[in-house]
CSV table of C-alpha atoms in Angstrom, one decimal:
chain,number,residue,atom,x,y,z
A,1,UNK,CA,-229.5,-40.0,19.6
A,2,UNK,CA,-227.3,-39.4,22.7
A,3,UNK,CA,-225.7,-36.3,21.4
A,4,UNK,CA,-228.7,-34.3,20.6
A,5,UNK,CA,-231.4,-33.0,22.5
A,6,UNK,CA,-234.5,-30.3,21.7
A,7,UNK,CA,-234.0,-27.2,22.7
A,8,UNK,CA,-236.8,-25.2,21.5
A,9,UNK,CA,-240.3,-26.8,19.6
A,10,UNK,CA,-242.8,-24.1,18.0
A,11,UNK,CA,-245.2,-24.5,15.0
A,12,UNK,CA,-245.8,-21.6,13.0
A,13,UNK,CA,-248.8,-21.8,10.3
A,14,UNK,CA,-249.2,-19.7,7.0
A,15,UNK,CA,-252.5,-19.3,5.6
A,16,UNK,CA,-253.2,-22.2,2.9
A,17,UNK,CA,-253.1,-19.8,-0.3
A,18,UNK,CA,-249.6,-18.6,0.8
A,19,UNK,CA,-246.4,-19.9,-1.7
A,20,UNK,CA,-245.6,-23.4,0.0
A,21,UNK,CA,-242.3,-23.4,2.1
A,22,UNK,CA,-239.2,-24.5,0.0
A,23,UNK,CA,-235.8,-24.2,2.1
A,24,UNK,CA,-234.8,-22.9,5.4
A,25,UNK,CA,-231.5,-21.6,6.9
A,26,UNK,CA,-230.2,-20.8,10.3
A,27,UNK,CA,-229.1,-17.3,11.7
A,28,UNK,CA,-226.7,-18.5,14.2
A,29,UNK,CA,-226.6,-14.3,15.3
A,30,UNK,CA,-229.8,-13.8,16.8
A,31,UNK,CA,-231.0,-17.4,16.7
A,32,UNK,CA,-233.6,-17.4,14.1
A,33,UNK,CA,-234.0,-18.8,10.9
A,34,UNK,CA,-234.4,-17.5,7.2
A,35,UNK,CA,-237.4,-19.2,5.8
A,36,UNK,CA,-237.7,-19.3,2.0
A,37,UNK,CA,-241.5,-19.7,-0.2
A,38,UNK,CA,-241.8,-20.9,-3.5
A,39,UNK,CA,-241.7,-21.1,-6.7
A,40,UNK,CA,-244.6,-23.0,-7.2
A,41,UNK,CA,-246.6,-24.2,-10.0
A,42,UNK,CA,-248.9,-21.7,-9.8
A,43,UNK,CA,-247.0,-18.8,-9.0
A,44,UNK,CA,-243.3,-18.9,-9.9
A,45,UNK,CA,-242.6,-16.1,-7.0
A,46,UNK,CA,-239.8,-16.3,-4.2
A,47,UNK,CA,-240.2,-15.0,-1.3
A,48,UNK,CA,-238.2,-14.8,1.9
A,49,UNK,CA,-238.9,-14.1,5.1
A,50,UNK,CA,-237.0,-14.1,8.8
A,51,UNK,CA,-238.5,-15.8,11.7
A,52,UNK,CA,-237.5,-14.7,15.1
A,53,UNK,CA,-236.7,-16.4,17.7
A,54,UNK,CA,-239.9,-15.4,19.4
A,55,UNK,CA,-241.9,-15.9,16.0
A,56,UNK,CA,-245.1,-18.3,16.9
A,57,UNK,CA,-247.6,-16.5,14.0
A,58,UNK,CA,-247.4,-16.0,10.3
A,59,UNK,CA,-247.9,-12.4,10.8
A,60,UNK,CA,-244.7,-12.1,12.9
A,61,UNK,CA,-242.6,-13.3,10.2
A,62,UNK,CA,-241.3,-10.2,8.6
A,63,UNK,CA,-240.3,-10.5,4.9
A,64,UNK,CA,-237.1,-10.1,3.5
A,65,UNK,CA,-237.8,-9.9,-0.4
A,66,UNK,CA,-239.7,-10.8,-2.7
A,67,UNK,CA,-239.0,-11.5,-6.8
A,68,UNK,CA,-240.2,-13.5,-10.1
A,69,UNK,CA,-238.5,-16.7,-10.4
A,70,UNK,CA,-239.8,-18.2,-13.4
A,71,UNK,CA,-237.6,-21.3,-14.5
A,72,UNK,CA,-235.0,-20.4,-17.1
A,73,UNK,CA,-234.9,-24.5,-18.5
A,74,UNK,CA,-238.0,-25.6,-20.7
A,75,UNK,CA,-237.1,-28.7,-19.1
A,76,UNK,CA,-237.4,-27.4,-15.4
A,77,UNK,CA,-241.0,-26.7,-15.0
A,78,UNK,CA,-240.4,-24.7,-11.5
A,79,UNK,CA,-237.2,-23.7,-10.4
A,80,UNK,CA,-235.9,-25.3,-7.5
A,81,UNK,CA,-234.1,-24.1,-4.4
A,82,UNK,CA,-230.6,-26.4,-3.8
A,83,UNK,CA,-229.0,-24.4,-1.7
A,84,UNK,CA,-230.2,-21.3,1.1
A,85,UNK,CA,-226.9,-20.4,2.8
A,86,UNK,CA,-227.2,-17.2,5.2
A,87,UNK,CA,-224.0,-15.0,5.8
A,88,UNK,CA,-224.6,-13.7,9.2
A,89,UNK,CA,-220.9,-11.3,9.0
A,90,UNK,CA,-222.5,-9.4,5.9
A,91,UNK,CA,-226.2,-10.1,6.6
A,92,UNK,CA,-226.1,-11.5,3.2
A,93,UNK,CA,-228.6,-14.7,2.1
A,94,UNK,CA,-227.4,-17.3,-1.0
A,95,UNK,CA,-229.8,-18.9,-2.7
A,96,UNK,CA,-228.8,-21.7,-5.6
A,97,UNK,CA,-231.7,-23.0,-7.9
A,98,UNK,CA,-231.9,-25.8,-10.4
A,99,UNK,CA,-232.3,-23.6,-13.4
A,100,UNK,CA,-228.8,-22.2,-12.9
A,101,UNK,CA,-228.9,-18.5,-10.8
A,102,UNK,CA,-227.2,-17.8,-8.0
A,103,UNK,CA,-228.8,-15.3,-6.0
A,104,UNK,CA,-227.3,-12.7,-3.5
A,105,UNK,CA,-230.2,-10.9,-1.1
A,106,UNK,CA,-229.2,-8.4,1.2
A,107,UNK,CA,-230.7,-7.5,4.4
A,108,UNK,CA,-228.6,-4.4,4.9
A,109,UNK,CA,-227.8,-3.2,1.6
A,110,UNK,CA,-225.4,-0.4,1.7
A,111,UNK,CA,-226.2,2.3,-0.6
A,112,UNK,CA,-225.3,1.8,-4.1
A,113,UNK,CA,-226.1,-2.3,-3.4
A,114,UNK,CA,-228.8,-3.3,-4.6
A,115,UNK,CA,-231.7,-5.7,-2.2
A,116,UNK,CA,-231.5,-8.6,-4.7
A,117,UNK,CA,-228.9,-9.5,-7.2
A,118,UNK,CA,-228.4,-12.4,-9.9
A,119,UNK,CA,-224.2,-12.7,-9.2
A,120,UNK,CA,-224.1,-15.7,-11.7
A,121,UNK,CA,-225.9,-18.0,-14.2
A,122,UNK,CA,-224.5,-22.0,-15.1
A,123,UNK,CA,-226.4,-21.5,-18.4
A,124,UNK,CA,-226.7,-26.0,-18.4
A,125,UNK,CA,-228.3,-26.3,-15.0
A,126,UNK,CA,-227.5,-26.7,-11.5
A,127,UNK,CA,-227.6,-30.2,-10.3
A,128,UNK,CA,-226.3,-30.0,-6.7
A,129,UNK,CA,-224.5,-27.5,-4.7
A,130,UNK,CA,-223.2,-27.0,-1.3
A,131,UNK,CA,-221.4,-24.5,0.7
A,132,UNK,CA,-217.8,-25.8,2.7
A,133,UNK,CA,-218.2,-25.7,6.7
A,134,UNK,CA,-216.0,-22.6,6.8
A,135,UNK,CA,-218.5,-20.7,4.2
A,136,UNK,CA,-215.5,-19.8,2.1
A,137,UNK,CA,-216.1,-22.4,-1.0
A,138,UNK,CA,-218.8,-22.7,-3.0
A,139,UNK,CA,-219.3,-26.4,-4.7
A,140,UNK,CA,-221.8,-26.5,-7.8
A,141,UNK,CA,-222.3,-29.4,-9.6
A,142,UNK,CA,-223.8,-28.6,-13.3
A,143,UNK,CA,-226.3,-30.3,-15.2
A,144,UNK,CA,-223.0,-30.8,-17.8
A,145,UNK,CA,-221.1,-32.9,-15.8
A,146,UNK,CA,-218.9,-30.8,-14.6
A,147,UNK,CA,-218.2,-29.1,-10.9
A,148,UNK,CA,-217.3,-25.9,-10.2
A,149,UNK,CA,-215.7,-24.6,-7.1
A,150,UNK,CA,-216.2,-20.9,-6.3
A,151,UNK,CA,-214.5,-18.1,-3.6
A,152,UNK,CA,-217.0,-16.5,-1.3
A,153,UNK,CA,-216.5,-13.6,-4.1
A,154,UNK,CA,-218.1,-16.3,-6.8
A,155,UNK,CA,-215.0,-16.1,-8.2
A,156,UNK,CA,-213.6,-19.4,-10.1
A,157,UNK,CA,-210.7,-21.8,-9.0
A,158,UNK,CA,-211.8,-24.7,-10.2
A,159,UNK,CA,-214.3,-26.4,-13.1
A,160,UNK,CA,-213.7,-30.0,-14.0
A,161,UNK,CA,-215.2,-32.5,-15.9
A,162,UNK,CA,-216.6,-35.7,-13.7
A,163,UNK,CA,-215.4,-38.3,-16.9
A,164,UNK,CA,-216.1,-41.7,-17.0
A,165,UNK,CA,-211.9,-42.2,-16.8
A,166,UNK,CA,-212.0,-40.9,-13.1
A,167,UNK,CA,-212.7,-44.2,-12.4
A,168,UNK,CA,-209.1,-45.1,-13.3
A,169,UNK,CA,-207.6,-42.8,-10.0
A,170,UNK,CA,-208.5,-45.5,-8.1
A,171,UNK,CA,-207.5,-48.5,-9.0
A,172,UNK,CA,-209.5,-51.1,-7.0
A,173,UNK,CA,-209.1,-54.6,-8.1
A,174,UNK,CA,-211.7,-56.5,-9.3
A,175,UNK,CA,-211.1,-60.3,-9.3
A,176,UNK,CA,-213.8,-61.5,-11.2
A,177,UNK,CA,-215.1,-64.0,-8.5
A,178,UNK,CA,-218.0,-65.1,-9.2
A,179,UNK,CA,-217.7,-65.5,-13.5
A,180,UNK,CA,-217.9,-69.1,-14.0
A,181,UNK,CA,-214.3,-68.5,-16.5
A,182,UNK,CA,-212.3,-67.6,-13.3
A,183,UNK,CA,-213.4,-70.0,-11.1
A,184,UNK,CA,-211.7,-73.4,-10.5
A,185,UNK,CA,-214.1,-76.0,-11.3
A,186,UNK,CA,-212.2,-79.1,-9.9
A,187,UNK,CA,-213.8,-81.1,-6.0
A,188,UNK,CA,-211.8,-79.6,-4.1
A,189,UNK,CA,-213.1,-75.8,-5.6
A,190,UNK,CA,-214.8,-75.1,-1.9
A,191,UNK,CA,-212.6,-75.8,-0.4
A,192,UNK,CA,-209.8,-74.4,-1.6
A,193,UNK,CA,-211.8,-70.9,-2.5
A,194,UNK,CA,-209.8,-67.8,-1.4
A,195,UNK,CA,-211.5,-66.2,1.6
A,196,UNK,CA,-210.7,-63.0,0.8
A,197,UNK,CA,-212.7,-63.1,-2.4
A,198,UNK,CA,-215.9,-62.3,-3.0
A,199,UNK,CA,-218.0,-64.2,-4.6
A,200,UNK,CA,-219.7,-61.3,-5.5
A,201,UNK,CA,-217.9,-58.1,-7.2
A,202,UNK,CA,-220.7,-54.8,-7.7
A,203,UNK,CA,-220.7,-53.1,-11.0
A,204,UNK,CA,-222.5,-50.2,-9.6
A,205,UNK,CA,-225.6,-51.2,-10.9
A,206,UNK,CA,-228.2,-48.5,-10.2
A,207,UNK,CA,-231.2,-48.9,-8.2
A,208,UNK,CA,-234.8,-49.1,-9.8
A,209,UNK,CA,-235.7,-47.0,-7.3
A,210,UNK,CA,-232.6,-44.2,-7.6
A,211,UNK,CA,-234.1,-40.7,-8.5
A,212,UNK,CA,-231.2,-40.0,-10.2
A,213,UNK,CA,-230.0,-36.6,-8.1
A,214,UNK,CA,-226.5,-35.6,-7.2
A,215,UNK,CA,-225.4,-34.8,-3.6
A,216,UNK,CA,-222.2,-33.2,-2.5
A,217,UNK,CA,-220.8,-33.4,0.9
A,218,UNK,CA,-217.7,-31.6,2.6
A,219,UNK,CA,-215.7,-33.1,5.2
A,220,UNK,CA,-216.3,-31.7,8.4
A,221,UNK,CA,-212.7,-29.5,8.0
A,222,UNK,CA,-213.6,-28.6,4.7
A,223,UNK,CA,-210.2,-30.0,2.9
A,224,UNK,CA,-211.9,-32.1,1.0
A,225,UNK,CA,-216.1,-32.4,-0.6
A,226,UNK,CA,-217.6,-36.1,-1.8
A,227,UNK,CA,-219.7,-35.4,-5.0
A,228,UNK,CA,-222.2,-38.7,-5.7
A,229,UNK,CA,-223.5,-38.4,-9.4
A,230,UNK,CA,-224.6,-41.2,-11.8
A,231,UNK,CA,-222.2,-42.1,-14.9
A,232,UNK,CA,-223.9,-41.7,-18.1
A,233,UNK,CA,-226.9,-43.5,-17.0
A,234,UNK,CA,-225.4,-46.2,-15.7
A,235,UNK,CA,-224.2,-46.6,-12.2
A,236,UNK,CA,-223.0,-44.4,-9.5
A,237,UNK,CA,-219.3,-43.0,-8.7
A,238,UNK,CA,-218.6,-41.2,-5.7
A,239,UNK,CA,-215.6,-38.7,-6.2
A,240,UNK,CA,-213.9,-36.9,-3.6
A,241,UNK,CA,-211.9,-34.0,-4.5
A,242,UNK,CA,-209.8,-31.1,-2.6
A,243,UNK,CA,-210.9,-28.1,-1.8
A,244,UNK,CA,-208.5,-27.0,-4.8
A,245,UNK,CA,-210.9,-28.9,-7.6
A,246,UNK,CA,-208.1,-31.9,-7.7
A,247,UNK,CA,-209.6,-35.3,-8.0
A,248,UNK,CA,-208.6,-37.6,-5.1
A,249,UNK,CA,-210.2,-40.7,-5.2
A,250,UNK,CA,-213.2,-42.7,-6.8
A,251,UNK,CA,-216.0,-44.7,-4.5
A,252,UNK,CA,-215.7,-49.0,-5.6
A,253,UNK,CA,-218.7,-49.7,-7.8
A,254,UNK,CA,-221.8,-50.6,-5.5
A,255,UNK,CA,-224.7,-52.1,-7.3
A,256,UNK,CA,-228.0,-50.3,-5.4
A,257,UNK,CA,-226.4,-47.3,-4.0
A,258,UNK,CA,-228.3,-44.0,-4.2
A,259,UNK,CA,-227.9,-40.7,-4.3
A,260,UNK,CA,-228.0,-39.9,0.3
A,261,UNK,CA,-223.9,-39.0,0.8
A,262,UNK,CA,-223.0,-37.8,4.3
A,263,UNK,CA,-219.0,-37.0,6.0
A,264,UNK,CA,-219.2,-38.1,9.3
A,265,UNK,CA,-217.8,-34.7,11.2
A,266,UNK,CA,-214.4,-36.7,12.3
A,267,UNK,CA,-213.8,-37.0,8.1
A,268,UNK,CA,-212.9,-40.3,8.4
A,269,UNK,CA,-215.9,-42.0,7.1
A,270,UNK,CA,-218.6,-41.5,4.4
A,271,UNK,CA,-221.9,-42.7,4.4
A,272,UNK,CA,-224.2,-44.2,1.7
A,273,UNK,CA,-227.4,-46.0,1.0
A,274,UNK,CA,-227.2,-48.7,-0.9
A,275,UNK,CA,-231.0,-50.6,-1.6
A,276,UNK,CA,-231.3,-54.4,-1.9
A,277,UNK,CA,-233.9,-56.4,-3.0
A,278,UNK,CA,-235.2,-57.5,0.1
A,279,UNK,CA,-233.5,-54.8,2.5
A,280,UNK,CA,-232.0,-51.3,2.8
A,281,UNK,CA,-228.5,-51.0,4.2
A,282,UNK,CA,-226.1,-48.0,5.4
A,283,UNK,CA,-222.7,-48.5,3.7
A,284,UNK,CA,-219.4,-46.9,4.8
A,285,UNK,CA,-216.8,-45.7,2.5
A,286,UNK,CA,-213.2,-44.5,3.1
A,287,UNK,CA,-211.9,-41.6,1.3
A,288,UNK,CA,-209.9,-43.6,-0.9
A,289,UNK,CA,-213.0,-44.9,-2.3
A,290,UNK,CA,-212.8,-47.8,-0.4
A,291,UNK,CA,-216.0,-49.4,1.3
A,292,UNK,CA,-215.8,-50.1,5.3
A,293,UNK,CA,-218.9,-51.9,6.0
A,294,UNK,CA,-222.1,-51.7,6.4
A,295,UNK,CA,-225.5,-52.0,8.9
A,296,UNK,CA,-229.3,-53.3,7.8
A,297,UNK,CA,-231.9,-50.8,8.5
């Protein structure tokens, strides 16, 4: 792509019985990156470790912490890692699993702090969870259906149920085109078809291939995050809400789309991935919920 280049290419190799490499995060400071390890099947352990920028051997990674991490869920064999945020101002690292802790670890602690610390539990499950561009909000989607949005703190200001009725905030009209009972059935039906409707209106159908995750994405100001979940089962809704938890608009029903959401930086586009039988397409969306085209890969 013409606006990125490569800057810097090393390979660093742990030994093969080491805990396998889970999440990574960037130091924007000093230019390195905060590397995490684990849990893994065998060994429900966490361990993190910096990377300089002049790091090209295991043994130069120097290691932050290390704790137990067994999963909390009977249904969550091994934990997972969502998030790895690193707070360069505080020399503080976030870590969000799957089984519902948020975890502080601090670099630097002051005396008094301790290295690691468990700053809150969503007792259901974490589903998906992001931090906003300006590192101030905290986005968690639960297991329950429900998103929470929290200060920097971890502090509340927002938890909402993602219902079924959201749907209803947007009200984007579905014709019917294509259901033989609203179709005129005279000659002349061709040709006197309405261009502007499809022949075709998307239920949301899901995919057979959807893996059934949740993905939330901010806009690149941070006014306003995209959550993409699946409905009871059934078919997909993208929501976009403020950064004050207030629901803002609902995604139009596409049949295929899966869980990849991404805000194009300028905010004015969202993309999606919607999978056909016989290809797989990038589809745009408006924040309104509206869609605005698509490409073939």
């Amino acid at each position: 792509m013409r606006n990125l280049r490569n800057s810097r290419h090393f390979l660093v190799e742990f030994p093969t019985d080491s805990l396998p490499p889970t999440a990574t995060t960037w130091d924007p400071a000093t230019d390195g990156i905060i590397a995490a390890f684990g849990p893994s099947s065998s060994s429900p352990v966490i361990e993190l470790r910096r990377l300089a920028k002049d790091c090209y051997s295991a043994h130069d990674a120097k290691q932050i912490a290390s704790w137990d991490a067994p999963s909390p869920l009977p249904d969550i064999p091994v934990d997972t890692i969502l998030s790895l945020q690193y707070f360069a101002d505080t020399a503080t690292i976030c870590l969000i699993l799957a089984g519902g802790d948020i975890v502080i670890v601090r670099e630097e602690p002051l005396p008094g702090e301790d290295l690691i610390e468990i700053v809150g539990s969503v007792d259901e499950g974490i589903a998906a969870a992001a931090w906003s561009p300006d590192e101030e909000l905290l986005a968690i989607s639960t297991r329950a259906n429900t998103l929470i949005l929290m200060t920097r703190d971890f502090e509340s200001i927002a938890n909402v149920t993602l219902s079924p009725e959201d749907v209803q905030v947007s009200a984007h009209v579905s014709v019917g085109w294509g259901k033989r009972e609203t179709q005129f059935q005279g000659k002349r039906a061709k040709a006197l078809k309405d261009p502007t409707v499809p022949e075709h209106v998307d239920e949301g159908q899901l995919s057979s291939m959807d893996q059934m995750q949740t993905t939330i994405s901010w806009r690149g100001d941070g006014a306003y995050l995209a959550v993409n979940s699946v409905q009871d089962g059934k078919r997909r809704m993208i929501r976009v809400y403020s950064r004050e938890g207030v629901l803002d608009s609902v995604g139009e029903p596409v049949d295929g789309l899966e869980g990849a959401l991404s805000w194009r930086p300028a905010g004015n586009l969202m993309a999606g991935i919607q999978r056909r039988s016989d290809r797989v397409d990038v589809v745009f969306f408006e924040r309104n919920g509206l869609r605005h085209g698509e490409f073939s890969l």
